[in-house]
């Protein structure tokens, strides 16, 4: 006779993702909300207890219609380019926090933060930045961000993914079976 469920399933699954992979994936999933046609960035802020305390993505400020403001690239000083309007993912994650503060937290972000986001990160008390790409390392904005992080004691490190992709498959949990279950009877009123 087969053993109990506990005896049969006594070892844990070994293909689970680690914390860095999980939080970076949340940042990437958040980026899917961005309407920017060129660059979609997400950010995920995590406290020391491994709890998510803020997420954000790059987009227009609240009340500024993303149908009316420009999404095209262009000179950073042009009123017809996105750069004067878009709020970066890091700023939105700090502003969208669900805790009293983000002091001593870690922020996961796809791109290394610019100088403007670095100032917000430092002022908010975030102590660690984990980024995936540093493709703008040569830009003055990125150099200034690193200079400020170094001066303020904000640690930063590049995340190197263990997997090329993490797939979210909604059919992994058979939710259609739930719809086929008999309805729970409701209590009859007297």
CSV table of C-alpha atoms in Angstrom, one decimal:
chain,number,residue,atom,x,y,z
A,1,UNK,CA,0.0,0.0,0.0
A,2,UNK,CA,1.3,3.4,-0.9
A,3,UNK,CA,2.4,5.7,2.0
A,4,UNK,CA,0.6,8.8,3.1
A,5,UNK,CA,0.7,11.9,1.1
A,6,UNK,CA,3.3,13.3,3.5
A,7,UNK,CA,5.5,10.2,3.0
A,8,UNK,CA,5.2,10.3,-0.8
A,9,UNK,CA,5.9,14.1,-1.1
A,10,UNK,CA,8.6,14.4,1.6
A,11,UNK,CA,11.1,16.4,-0.4
A,12,UNK,CA,10.7,19.9,-1.6
A,13,UNK,CA,10.6,21.1,-5.2
A,14,UNK,CA,14.1,22.2,-6.2
A,15,UNK,CA,13.2,24.2,-9.3
A,16,UNK,CA,11.8,27.2,-7.3
A,17,UNK,CA,13.3,30.7,-8.0
A,18,UNK,CA,15.5,32.5,-5.5
A,19,UNK,CA,14.6,35.8,-3.9
A,20,UNK,CA,16.7,38.0,-6.4
A,21,UNK,CA,15.1,36.2,-9.3
A,22,UNK,CA,11.6,36.6,-7.8
A,23,UNK,CA,11.9,40.4,-7.1
A,24,UNK,CA,13.6,41.1,-10.5
A,25,UNK,CA,10.8,39.2,-12.2
A,26,UNK,CA,8.2,41.4,-10.3
A,27,UNK,CA,10.1,44.5,-11.6
A,28,UNK,CA,9.9,43.1,-15.1
A,29,UNK,CA,6.2,42.2,-14.8
A,30,UNK,CA,5.5,45.7,-13.5
A,31,UNK,CA,7.3,47.1,-16.6
A,32,UNK,CA,4.6,45.4,-18.7
A,33,UNK,CA,2.2,48.1,-17.5
A,34,UNK,CA,4.3,50.8,-19.2
A,35,UNK,CA,2.8,52.4,-22.3
A,36,UNK,CA,6.2,53.7,-23.5
A,37,UNK,CA,6.8,52.2,-27.0
A,38,UNK,CA,10.6,52.2,-26.7
A,39,UNK,CA,11.6,51.5,-23.1
A,40,UNK,CA,9.5,49.7,-20.5
A,41,UNK,CA,11.1,49.7,-17.0
A,42,UNK,CA,9.7,48.4,-13.7
A,43,UNK,CA,10.9,48.7,-10.1
A,44,UNK,CA,10.3,46.6,-7.0
A,45,UNK,CA,11.2,47.8,-3.5
A,46,UNK,CA,11.7,45.1,-0.9
A,47,UNK,CA,12.3,45.4,2.9
A,48,UNK,CA,14.7,43.4,5.0
A,49,UNK,CA,11.9,40.9,5.7
A,50,UNK,CA,11.7,40.1,2.0
A,51,UNK,CA,8.4,41.8,1.7
A,52,UNK,CA,7.5,44.0,-1.3
A,53,UNK,CA,6.8,47.5,-0.1
A,54,UNK,CA,6.5,49.3,-3.4
A,55,UNK,CA,6.3,48.8,-7.1
A,56,UNK,CA,6.3,51.1,-10.1
A,57,UNK,CA,6.8,51.4,-13.8
A,58,UNK,CA,7.6,54.3,-16.2
A,59,UNK,CA,4.6,56.3,-17.2
A,60,UNK,CA,2.9,59.7,-17.3
A,61,UNK,CA,2.0,61.4,-14.1
A,62,UNK,CA,-1.5,60.9,-12.7
A,63,UNK,CA,-3.9,63.2,-14.5
A,64,UNK,CA,-1.7,63.6,-17.6
A,65,UNK,CA,-3.3,61.5,-20.3
A,66,UNK,CA,-0.9,59.1,-22.0
A,67,UNK,CA,-3.0,59.7,-25.1
A,68,UNK,CA,-2.3,63.4,-25.1
A,69,UNK,CA,1.4,63.6,-24.0
A,70,UNK,CA,4.2,62.6,-26.4
A,71,UNK,CA,5.9,59.2,-26.3
A,72,UNK,CA,8.5,59.8,-28.9
A,73,UNK,CA,12.2,60.3,-28.3
A,74,UNK,CA,13.9,63.5,-29.1
A,75,UNK,CA,16.0,66.2,-27.5
A,76,UNK,CA,15.6,66.2,-23.7
A,77,UNK,CA,14.7,69.9,-24.0
A,78,UNK,CA,11.9,69.4,-26.6
A,79,UNK,CA,8.3,69.8,-25.5
A,80,UNK,CA,7.4,67.1,-28.1
A,81,UNK,CA,9.5,64.3,-26.6
A,82,UNK,CA,8.6,62.1,-23.6
A,83,UNK,CA,11.6,63.0,-21.5
A,84,UNK,CA,10.1,66.1,-19.9
A,85,UNK,CA,7.0,64.2,-18.8
A,86,UNK,CA,7.5,60.6,-18.0
A,87,UNK,CA,7.9,59.5,-14.4
A,88,UNK,CA,10.5,56.8,-14.0
A,89,UNK,CA,9.8,53.5,-12.4
A,90,UNK,CA,12.0,54.1,-9.4
A,91,UNK,CA,10.2,57.4,-8.5
A,92,UNK,CA,6.8,55.7,-9.0
A,93,UNK,CA,7.8,52.8,-6.8
A,94,UNK,CA,8.9,55.1,-4.0
A,95,UNK,CA,5.7,57.2,-4.3
A,96,UNK,CA,3.5,54.0,-4.5
A,97,UNK,CA,5.0,52.5,-1.3
A,98,UNK,CA,2.6,50.7,1.0
A,99,UNK,CA,4.7,51.3,4.1
A,100,UNK,CA,5.5,54.4,6.2
A,101,UNK,CA,9.0,54.5,4.6
A,102,UNK,CA,11.5,52.6,2.5
A,103,UNK,CA,14.5,53.2,4.8
A,104,UNK,CA,17.1,50.4,4.5
A,105,UNK,CA,15.2,48.7,1.6
A,106,UNK,CA,16.5,47.3,-1.6
A,107,UNK,CA,15.2,48.3,-5.0
A,108,UNK,CA,15.2,46.0,-8.0
A,109,UNK,CA,15.2,47.7,-11.4
A,110,UNK,CA,15.9,46.7,-15.0
A,111,UNK,CA,18.1,49.7,-15.9
A,112,UNK,CA,20.7,51.4,-13.7
A,113,UNK,CA,18.9,54.5,-12.3
A,114,UNK,CA,19.5,57.9,-13.7
A,115,UNK,CA,20.8,60.8,-11.6
A,116,UNK,CA,17.3,62.1,-10.9
A,117,UNK,CA,16.1,58.7,-9.7
A,118,UNK,CA,19.4,58.3,-7.7
A,119,UNK,CA,18.5,61.4,-5.8
A,120,UNK,CA,15.0,60.1,-4.9
A,121,UNK,CA,16.5,56.7,-3.9
A,122,UNK,CA,19.1,58.3,-1.6
A,123,UNK,CA,16.6,60.7,-0.1
A,124,UNK,CA,14.1,57.9,0.5
A,125,UNK,CA,16.6,55.9,2.5
A,126,UNK,CA,17.0,52.9,0.1
A,127,UNK,CA,20.3,51.3,0.8
A,128,UNK,CA,20.8,48.8,-2.1
A,129,UNK,CA,20.1,49.0,-5.8
A,130,UNK,CA,20.0,45.7,-7.8
A,131,UNK,CA,19.9,46.4,-11.5
A,132,UNK,CA,20.1,44.2,-14.6
A,133,UNK,CA,21.4,46.5,-17.4
A,134,UNK,CA,23.9,49.2,-17.3
A,135,UNK,CA,23.7,50.0,-21.0
A,136,UNK,CA,23.8,53.7,-20.3
A,137,UNK,CA,27.0,53.5,-18.2
A,138,UNK,CA,28.7,56.1,-20.5
A,139,UNK,CA,26.0,58.7,-20.0
A,140,UNK,CA,26.7,61.6,-17.7
A,141,UNK,CA,23.4,60.9,-15.9
A,142,UNK,CA,24.5,57.4,-15.0
A,143,UNK,CA,28.0,58.5,-14.0
A,144,UNK,CA,26.5,61.2,-11.7
A,145,UNK,CA,24.1,58.6,-10.2
A,146,UNK,CA,27.0,56.3,-9.3
A,147,UNK,CA,29.0,59.2,-7.9
A,148,UNK,CA,26.1,60.1,-5.6
A,149,UNK,CA,25.4,56.4,-4.6
A,150,UNK,CA,29.1,56.0,-3.7
A,151,UNK,CA,29.1,59.2,-1.6
A,152,UNK,CA,25.8,58.4,0.2
A,153,UNK,CA,26.8,54.7,0.9
A,154,UNK,CA,24.1,53.2,-1.3
A,155,UNK,CA,25.3,49.8,-2.5
A,156,UNK,CA,24.6,48.7,-6.0
A,157,UNK,CA,25.2,45.5,-7.9
A,158,UNK,CA,24.3,43.9,-11.2
A,159,UNK,CA,21.8,41.0,-11.2
A,160,UNK,CA,22.9,38.2,-13.5
A,161,UNK,CA,19.9,36.0,-14.3
A,162,UNK,CA,20.1,32.3,-13.8
A,163,UNK,CA,17.4,31.7,-16.4
A,164,UNK,CA,16.8,33.4,-19.7
A,165,UNK,CA,13.1,33.6,-19.0
A,166,UNK,CA,10.5,32.9,-16.3
A,167,UNK,CA,7.2,31.8,-17.8
A,168,UNK,CA,3.9,32.7,-16.2
A,169,UNK,CA,1.4,30.1,-17.4
A,170,UNK,CA,-2.1,30.7,-16.1
A,171,UNK,CA,-3.1,27.2,-17.0
A,172,UNK,CA,-0.6,25.8,-14.4
A,173,UNK,CA,-3.4,26.3,-11.9
A,174,UNK,CA,-6.5,24.8,-13.5
A,175,UNK,CA,-8.9,27.6,-12.7
A,176,UNK,CA,-11.5,26.2,-15.2
A,177,UNK,CA,-12.0,23.3,-12.9
A,178,UNK,CA,-13.0,25.7,-10.2
A,179,UNK,CA,-15.8,27.0,-12.4
A,180,UNK,CA,-17.0,23.4,-12.9
A,181,UNK,CA,-17.3,22.6,-9.2
A,182,UNK,CA,-20.8,22.4,-7.8
A,183,UNK,CA,-22.1,25.6,-6.3
A,184,UNK,CA,-21.9,25.9,-2.5
A,185,UNK,CA,-25.4,25.7,-1.2
A,186,UNK,CA,-26.6,28.9,0.4
A,187,UNK,CA,-28.4,29.0,3.7
A,188,UNK,CA,-32.2,29.0,3.3
A,189,UNK,CA,-33.9,31.8,5.1
A,190,UNK,CA,-36.9,30.8,7.3
